[in-house]
Amino acid sequence: MEEEWMMDTPVVLLQTSKEIHFAASNGVGFSDLAFISKAILSIVAMGLGLFLLWCSTIGLPDFKGRQAEPKDEMSNSVLLVLALTMGLDYYSTDQYQSSMPNMAVEFDVSQAAMGMSILIHTVVLSVALLFAGPLSDRLGRRPLVLLCQIVLVSSSFCCAFADNFAWFMVARAFQGISASVYSVILAMVRDCFEDEAKRLAYTSMVVSMAVIGPLAAPMLGGVLASCFGWRSSFYTVAMLSLLLFMVSIRVLEETAPPYKGGSYFTSVGRVLLNGRRMLILASLGICKSYFDIIAAGSSFILQWHHQFNLVQ
């Protein structure tokens, strides 16, 4: 029964994707789809807001389903799900870089404004990372991974059917929240292995598989955009994320150790007051900003000044 479910689900999602593309490309019900996407993202945003309000007034709940000690093993299915989750988050940003000139024309915004869609993702990700790790320590890893997957589904769906640039930017900001799952995934690998050599080996495998996403994203996104329009790459991400979420519900297990308490601000201070760690963080931030500048401007230069097409 489970094997049949795993085989039928991609077929159903592919058919749904084709129907959505037909509706969008022919203008059939596009306004309805745009309204639905906004409603879904608004519900997700309201849920996150209510959760933060609850945590600030009542306090964080303590998740109980934890493992007592590391098992020194991780199944191939869990490893693949974690790598795909991280890879899809990478892919969601890099896949539309080649389409940015066309998107700027459609949204009637400047090159600089279009480049801000990458910047807002990075800024929100930086803030969300400060909360994702501590929340996963308290609530557990599995709920945070599933939550980030749902946020990626709703935000990608909203990007695909954004009828104005403001809503596209809002959706990109929520994609930044979903990308904070990086820290949770790396923590899950750390939870499973007490031996440092195994931990590093599995971390390397997850990261190595995940980086296939940004490597293949510009090419695949360009091909999809040239054949079906730039929106197709976003609802492809939404459909793949939904499929991954459904698989994760069945596959992922909780890996977080028992919560030992401790002040969040003490942990933050330990990082900020460590000169070597701050130097590493600053270096990574400068490098990431440099690559974001290249990503935001390269497609405009290649297409507007050198007359390259999307696939090239």
mmCIF file of N, CA, C and O in Angstrom, residues 2 5 12 93 101 108 110 120-121 174 228 253 263 266-267 282:
data_model
loop_
_atom_site.group_PDB
_atom_site.id
_atom_site.type_symbol
_atom_site.label_atom_id
_atom_site.label_comp_id
_atom_site.label_asym_id
_atom_site.label_seq_id
_atom_site.Cartn_x
_atom_site.Cartn_y
_atom_site.Cartn_z
ATOM 1 N N GLU A 2 1.905 1.282 0.825
ATOM 2 C CA GLU A 2 2.774 2.448 0.910
ATOM 3 C C GLU A 2 3.523 2.659 -0.388
ATOM 4 O O GLU A 2 3.702 3.793 -0.844
ATOM 5 N N TRP A 5 1.205 4.224 -2.878
ATOM 6 C CA TRP A 5 1.017 5.644 -2.557
ATOM 7 C C TRP A 5 2.205 6.465 -3.032
ATOM 8 O O TRP A 5 2.043 7.545 -3.594
ATOM 9 N N VAL A 12 -0.079 12.320 -9.630
ATOM 10 C CA VAL A 12 -1.168 13.246 -9.317
ATOM 11 C C VAL A 12 -0.656 14.678 -9.280
ATOM 12 O O VAL A 12 -1.271 15.598 -9.822
ATOM 13 N N THR A 93 15.850 29.898 -5.059
ATOM 14 C CA THR A 93 16.408 31.221 -5.347
ATOM 15 C C THR A 93 17.140 31.244 -6.680
ATOM 16 O O THR A 93 16.949 32.160 -7.500
ATOM 17 N N PRO A 101 15.232 39.479 -15.928
ATOM 18 C CA PRO A 101 14.907 40.573 -16.866
ATOM 19 C C PRO A 101 13.454 40.543 -17.339
ATOM 20 O O PRO A 101 12.790 41.585 -17.400
ATOM 21 N N ASP A 108 7.015 45.603 -14.182
ATOM 22 C CA ASP A 108 7.270 47.021 -14.422
ATOM 23 C C ASP A 108 8.096 47.638 -13.286
ATOM 24 O O ASP A 108 7.724 48.662 -12.693
ATOM 25 N N SER A 110 12.415 48.248 -11.837
ATOM 26 C CA SER A 110 13.786 48.421 -12.310
ATOM 27 C C SER A 110 14.637 47.196 -12.012
ATOM 28 O O SER A 110 14.235 46.290 -11.261
ATOM 29 N N ILE A 120 16.162 40.482 -0.053
ATOM 30 C CA ILE A 120 15.192 40.300 1.024
ATOM 31 C C ILE A 120 15.170 38.855 1.501
ATOM 32 O O ILE A 120 14.981 38.576 2.689
ATOM 33 N N HIS A 121 15.395 37.920 0.590
ATOM 34 C CA HIS A 121 15.495 36.509 0.971
ATOM 35 C C HIS A 121 16.672 36.299 1.915
ATOM 36 O O HIS A 121 16.549 35.621 2.948
ATOM 37 N N PHE A 174 9.107 35.000 2.724
ATOM 38 C CA PHE A 174 8.724 33.756 3.393
ATOM 39 C C PHE A 174 9.577 32.581 2.906
ATOM 40 O O PHE A 174 9.790 31.622 3.658
ATOM 41 N N PHE A 228 7.723 27.412 -20.848
ATOM 42 C CA PHE A 228 6.408 27.616 -20.233
ATOM 43 C C PHE A 228 6.243 28.964 -19.532
ATOM 44 O O PHE A 228 5.180 29.239 -18.985
ATOM 45 N N GLU A 253 11.885 11.039 11.526
ATOM 46 C CA GLU A 253 11.698 10.735 12.938
ATOM 47 C C GLU A 253 12.369 11.827 13.769
ATOM 48 O O GLU A 253 13.260 12.520 13.294
ATOM 49 N N SER A 263 19.647 29.669 28.780
ATOM 50 C CA SER A 263 19.228 30.958 28.251
ATOM 51 C C SER A 263 19.648 31.107 26.792
ATOM 52 O O SER A 263 20.803 30.844 26.438
ATOM 53 N N THR A 266 22.287 33.850 26.447
ATOM 54 C CA THR A 266 23.620 33.415 26.852
ATOM 55 C C THR A 266 24.347 32.750 25.684
ATOM 56 O O THR A 266 25.534 32.980 25.453
ATOM 57 N N SER A 267 23.607 31.933 24.946
ATOM 58 C CA SER A 267 24.197 31.259 23.784
ATOM 59 C C SER A 267 24.583 32.265 22.709
ATOM 60 O O SER A 267 25.648 32.162 22.092
ATOM 61 N N ALA A 282 31.491 37.093 9.707
ATOM 62 C CA ALA A 282 31.641 38.276 8.859
ATOM 63 C C ALA A 282 32.173 37.903 7.480
ATOM 64 O O ALA A 282 31.707 38.432 6.456
#
